[in-house]
mmCIF file of C-alpha atoms in Angstrom:
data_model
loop_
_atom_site.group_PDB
_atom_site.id
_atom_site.type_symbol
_atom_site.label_atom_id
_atom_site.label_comp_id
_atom_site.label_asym_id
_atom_site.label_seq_id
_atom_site.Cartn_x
_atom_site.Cartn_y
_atom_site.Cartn_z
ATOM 1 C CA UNK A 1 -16.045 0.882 -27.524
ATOM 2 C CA UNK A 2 -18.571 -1.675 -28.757
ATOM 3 C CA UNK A 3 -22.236 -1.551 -27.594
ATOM 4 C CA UNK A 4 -22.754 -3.713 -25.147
ATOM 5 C CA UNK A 5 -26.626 -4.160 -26.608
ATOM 6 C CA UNK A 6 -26.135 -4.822 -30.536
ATOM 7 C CA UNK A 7 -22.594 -4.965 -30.414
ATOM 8 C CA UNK A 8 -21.825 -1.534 -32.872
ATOM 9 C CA UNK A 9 -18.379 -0.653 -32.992
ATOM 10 C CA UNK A 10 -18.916 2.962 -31.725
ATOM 11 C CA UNK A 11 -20.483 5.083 -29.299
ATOM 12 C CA UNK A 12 -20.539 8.716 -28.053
ATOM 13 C CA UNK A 13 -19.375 9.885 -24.821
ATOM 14 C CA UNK A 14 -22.281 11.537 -22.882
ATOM 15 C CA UNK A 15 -20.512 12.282 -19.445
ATOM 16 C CA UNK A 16 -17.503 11.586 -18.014
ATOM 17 C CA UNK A 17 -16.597 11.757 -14.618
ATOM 18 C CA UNK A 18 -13.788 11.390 -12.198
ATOM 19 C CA UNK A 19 -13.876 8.375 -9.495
ATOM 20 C CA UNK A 20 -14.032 9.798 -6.014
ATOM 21 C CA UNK A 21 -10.240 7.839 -5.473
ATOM 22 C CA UNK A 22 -9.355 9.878 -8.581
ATOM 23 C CA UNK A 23 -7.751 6.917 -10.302
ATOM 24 C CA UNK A 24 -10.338 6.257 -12.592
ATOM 25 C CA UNK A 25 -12.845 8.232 -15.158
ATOM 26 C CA UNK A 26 -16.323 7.003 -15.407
ATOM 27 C CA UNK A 27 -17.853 7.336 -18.790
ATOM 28 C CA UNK A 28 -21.850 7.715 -19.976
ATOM 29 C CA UNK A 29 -21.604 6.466 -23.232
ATOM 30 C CA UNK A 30 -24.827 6.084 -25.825
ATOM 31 C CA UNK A 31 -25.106 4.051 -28.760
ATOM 32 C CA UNK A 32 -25.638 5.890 -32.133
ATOM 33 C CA UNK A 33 -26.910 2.694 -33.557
ATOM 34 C CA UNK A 34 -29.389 1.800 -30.688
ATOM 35 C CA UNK A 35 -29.606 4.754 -29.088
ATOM 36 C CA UNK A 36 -29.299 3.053 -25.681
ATOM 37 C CA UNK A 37 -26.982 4.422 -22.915
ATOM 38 C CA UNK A 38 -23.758 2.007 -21.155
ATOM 39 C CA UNK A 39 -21.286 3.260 -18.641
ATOM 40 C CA UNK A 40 -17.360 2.299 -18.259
ATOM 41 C CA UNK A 41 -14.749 2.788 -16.498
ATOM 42 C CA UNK A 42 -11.117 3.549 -16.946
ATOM 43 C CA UNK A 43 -7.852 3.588 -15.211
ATOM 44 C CA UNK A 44 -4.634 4.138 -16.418
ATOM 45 C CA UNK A 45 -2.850 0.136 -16.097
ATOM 46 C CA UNK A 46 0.244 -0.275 -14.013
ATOM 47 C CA UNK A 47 2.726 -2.579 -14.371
ATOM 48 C CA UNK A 48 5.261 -4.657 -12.065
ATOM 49 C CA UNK A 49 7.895 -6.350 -13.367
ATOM 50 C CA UNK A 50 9.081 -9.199 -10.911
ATOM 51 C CA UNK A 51 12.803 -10.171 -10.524
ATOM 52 C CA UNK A 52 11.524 -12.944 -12.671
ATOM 53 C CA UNK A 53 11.537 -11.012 -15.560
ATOM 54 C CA UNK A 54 7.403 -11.379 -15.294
ATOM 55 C CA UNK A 55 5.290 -8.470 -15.974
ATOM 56 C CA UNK A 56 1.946 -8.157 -13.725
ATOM 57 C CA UNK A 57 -0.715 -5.694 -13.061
ATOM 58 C CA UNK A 58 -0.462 -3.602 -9.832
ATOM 59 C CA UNK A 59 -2.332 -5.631 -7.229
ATOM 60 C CA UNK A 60 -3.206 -3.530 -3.674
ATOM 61 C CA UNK A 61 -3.845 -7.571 -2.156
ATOM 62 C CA UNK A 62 -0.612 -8.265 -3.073
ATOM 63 C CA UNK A 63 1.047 -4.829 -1.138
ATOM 64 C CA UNK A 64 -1.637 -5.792 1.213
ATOM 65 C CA UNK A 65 -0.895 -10.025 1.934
ATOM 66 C CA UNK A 66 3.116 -8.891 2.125
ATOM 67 C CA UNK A 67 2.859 -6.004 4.990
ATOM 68 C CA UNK A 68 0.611 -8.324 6.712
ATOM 69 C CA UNK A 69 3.301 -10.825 6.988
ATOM 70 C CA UNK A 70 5.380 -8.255 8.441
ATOM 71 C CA UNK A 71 1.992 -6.882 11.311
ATOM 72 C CA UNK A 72 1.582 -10.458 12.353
ATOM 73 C CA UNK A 73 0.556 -10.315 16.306
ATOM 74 C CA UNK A 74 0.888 -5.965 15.982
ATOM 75 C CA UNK A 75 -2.237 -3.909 16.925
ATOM 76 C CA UNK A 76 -2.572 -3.711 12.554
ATOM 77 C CA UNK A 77 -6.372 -3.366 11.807
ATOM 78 C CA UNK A 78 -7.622 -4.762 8.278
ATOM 79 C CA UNK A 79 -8.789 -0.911 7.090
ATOM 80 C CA UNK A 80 -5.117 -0.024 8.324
ATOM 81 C CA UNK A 81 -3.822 -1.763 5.723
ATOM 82 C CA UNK A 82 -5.956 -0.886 2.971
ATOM 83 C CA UNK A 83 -4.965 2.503 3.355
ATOM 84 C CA UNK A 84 -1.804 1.783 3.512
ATOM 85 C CA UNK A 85 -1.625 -0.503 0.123
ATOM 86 C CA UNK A 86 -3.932 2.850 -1.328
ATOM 87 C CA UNK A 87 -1.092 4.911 -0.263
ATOM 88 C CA UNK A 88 1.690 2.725 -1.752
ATOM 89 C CA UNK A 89 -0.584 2.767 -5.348
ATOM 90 C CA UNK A 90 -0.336 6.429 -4.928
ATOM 91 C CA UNK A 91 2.969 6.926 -4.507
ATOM 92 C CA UNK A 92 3.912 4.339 -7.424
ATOM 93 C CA UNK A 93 1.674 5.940 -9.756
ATOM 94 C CA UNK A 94 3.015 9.630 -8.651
ATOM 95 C CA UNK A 95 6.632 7.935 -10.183
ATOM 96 C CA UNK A 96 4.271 8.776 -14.193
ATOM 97 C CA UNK A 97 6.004 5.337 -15.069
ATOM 98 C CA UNK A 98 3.769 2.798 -16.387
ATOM 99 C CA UNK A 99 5.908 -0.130 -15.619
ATOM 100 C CA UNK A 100 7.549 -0.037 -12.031
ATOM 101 C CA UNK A 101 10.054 -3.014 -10.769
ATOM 102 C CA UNK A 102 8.918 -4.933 -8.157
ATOM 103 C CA UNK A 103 11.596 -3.769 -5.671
ATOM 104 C CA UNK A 104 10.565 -0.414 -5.955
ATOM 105 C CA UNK A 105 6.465 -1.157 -4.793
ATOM 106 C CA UNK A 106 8.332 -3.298 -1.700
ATOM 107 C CA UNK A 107 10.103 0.800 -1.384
ATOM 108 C CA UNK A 108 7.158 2.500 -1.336
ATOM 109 C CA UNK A 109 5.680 0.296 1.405
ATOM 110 C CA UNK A 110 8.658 1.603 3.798
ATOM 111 C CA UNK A 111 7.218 5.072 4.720
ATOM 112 C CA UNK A 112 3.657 4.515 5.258
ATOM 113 C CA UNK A 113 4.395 1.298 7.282
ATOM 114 C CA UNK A 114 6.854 2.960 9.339
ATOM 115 C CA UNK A 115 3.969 5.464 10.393
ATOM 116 C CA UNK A 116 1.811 2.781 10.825
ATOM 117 C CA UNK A 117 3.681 0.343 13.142
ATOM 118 C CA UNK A 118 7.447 1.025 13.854
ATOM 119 C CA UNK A 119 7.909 -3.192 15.101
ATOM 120 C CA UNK A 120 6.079 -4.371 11.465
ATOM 121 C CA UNK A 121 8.634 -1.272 9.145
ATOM 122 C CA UNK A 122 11.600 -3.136 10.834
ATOM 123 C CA UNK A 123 9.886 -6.825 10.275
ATOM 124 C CA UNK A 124 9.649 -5.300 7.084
ATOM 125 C CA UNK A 125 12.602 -3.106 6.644
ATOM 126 C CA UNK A 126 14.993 -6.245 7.045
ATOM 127 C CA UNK A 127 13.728 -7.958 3.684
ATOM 128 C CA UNK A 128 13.865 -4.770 1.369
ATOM 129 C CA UNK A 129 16.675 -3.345 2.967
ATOM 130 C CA UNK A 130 18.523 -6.600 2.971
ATOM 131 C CA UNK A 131 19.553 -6.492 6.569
ATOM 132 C CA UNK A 132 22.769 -9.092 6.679
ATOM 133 C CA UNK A 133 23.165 -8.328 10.377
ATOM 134 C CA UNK A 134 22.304 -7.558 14.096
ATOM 135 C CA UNK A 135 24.533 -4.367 14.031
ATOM 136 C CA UNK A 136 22.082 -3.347 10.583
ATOM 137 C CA UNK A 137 19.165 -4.154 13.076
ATOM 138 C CA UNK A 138 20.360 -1.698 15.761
ATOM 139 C CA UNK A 139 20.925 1.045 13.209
ATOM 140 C CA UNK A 140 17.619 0.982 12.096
ATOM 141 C CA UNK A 141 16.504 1.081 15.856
ATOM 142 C CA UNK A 142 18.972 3.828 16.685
ATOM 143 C CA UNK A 143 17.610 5.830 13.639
ATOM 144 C CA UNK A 144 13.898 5.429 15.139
ATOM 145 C CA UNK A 145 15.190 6.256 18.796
ATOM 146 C CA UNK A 146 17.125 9.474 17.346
ATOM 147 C CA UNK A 147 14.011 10.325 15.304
ATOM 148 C CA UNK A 148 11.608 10.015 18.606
ATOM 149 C CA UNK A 149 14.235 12.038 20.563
ATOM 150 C CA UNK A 150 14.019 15.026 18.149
ATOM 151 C CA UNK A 151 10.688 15.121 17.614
ATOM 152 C CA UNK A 152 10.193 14.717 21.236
ATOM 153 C CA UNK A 153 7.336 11.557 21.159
ATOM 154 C CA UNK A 154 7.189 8.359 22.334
ATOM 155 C CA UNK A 155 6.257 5.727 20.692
ATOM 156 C CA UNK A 156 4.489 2.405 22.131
ATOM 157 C CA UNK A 157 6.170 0.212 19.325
ATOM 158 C CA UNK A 158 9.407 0.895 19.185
ATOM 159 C CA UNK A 159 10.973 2.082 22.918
ATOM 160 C CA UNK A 160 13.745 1.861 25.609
ATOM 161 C CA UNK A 161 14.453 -2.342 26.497
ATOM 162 C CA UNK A 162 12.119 -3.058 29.082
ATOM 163 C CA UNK A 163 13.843 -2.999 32.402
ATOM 164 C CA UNK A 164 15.465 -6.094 33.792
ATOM 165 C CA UNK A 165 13.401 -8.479 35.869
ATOM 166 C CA UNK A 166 15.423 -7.306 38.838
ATOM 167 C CA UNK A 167 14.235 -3.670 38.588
ATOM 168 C CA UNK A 168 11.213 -5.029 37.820
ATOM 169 C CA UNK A 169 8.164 -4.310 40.471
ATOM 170 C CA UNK A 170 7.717 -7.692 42.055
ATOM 171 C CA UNK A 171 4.329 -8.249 43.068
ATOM 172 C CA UNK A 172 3.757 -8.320 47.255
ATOM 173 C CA UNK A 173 3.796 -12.097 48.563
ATOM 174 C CA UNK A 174 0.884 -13.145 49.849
ATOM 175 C CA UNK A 175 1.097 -14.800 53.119
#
């Protein structure tokens, strides 16, 4: 690590110490030539290769700008999703592979999402697991339904078809 001050080749770790996110080590590093003290940072670099063939570093905006696509008009706040895209890092970097294919980061997005909002997973759901029809559609919602049955909650995203505008209360006419 060159000195950021006279530019010496070397320096001496002082300290090091773990980020709070625990993704990165911060170091205290001193100068033997200068004797005057620098800090860095490191993090261990992650990779996604695109169906392109393109290799890219791991970019949370990018997990981030995609699910947004898919929480367009949902009740989605912006700290929602940053969690979320932290949560997606996590589990990619869990995988100990430094490279990870695209495909696989659009994966991770699936679970956390689906916790988040159950309307944005299936927005989402239909692109990375390449829904070809309705009938693929109304699995996924079945799946969902089954899952709230068990469990025994109710969900405000994803529930029973609103009732028909027959059954519907109709408002008292005013006369």
């Amino acid at each position: 690590m060159h000195c950021p001050f006279c530019q010496f080749a070397d320096s001496r770790v002082v300290d090091s110490r773990t980020s709070d996110d625990g993704q990165s080590i911060r170091r205290r590093r001193q100068c033997p030539r200068c004797g005057r003290r620098f800090s860095t940072s490191e993090t261990a670099s992650l990779t996604v290769l695109k169906r392109s063939g393109v290799a890219e570093p791991f970019s949370r905006d990018k997990v981030i700008a995609g699910v947004r696509k898919a929480c367009q008009g949902r009740p989605v706040t912006a700290d929602q999703l940053a969690r979320l895209a932290q949560q997606v890092e996590e589990s990619v970097r869990t995988a100990g592979r430094a490279e990870v294919d695209a495909h696989d980061v659009g994966v991770a997005v699936l679970a956390p999402l689906r916790e988040l909002d159950e309307v944005a997973y299936l927005r989402y759901a239909s692109v990375y697991q390449a829904f070809d029809s309705l009938e693929d559609f109304e699995a996924a919602i079945a799946l969902l339904r089954a899952e709230h049955q068990v469990s025994g909650t109710v969900s405000g995203t994803v529930s029973e078809a609103p009732a028909p505008a027959a059954e519907r209360e109709q408002p008292a006419a005013r006369g």
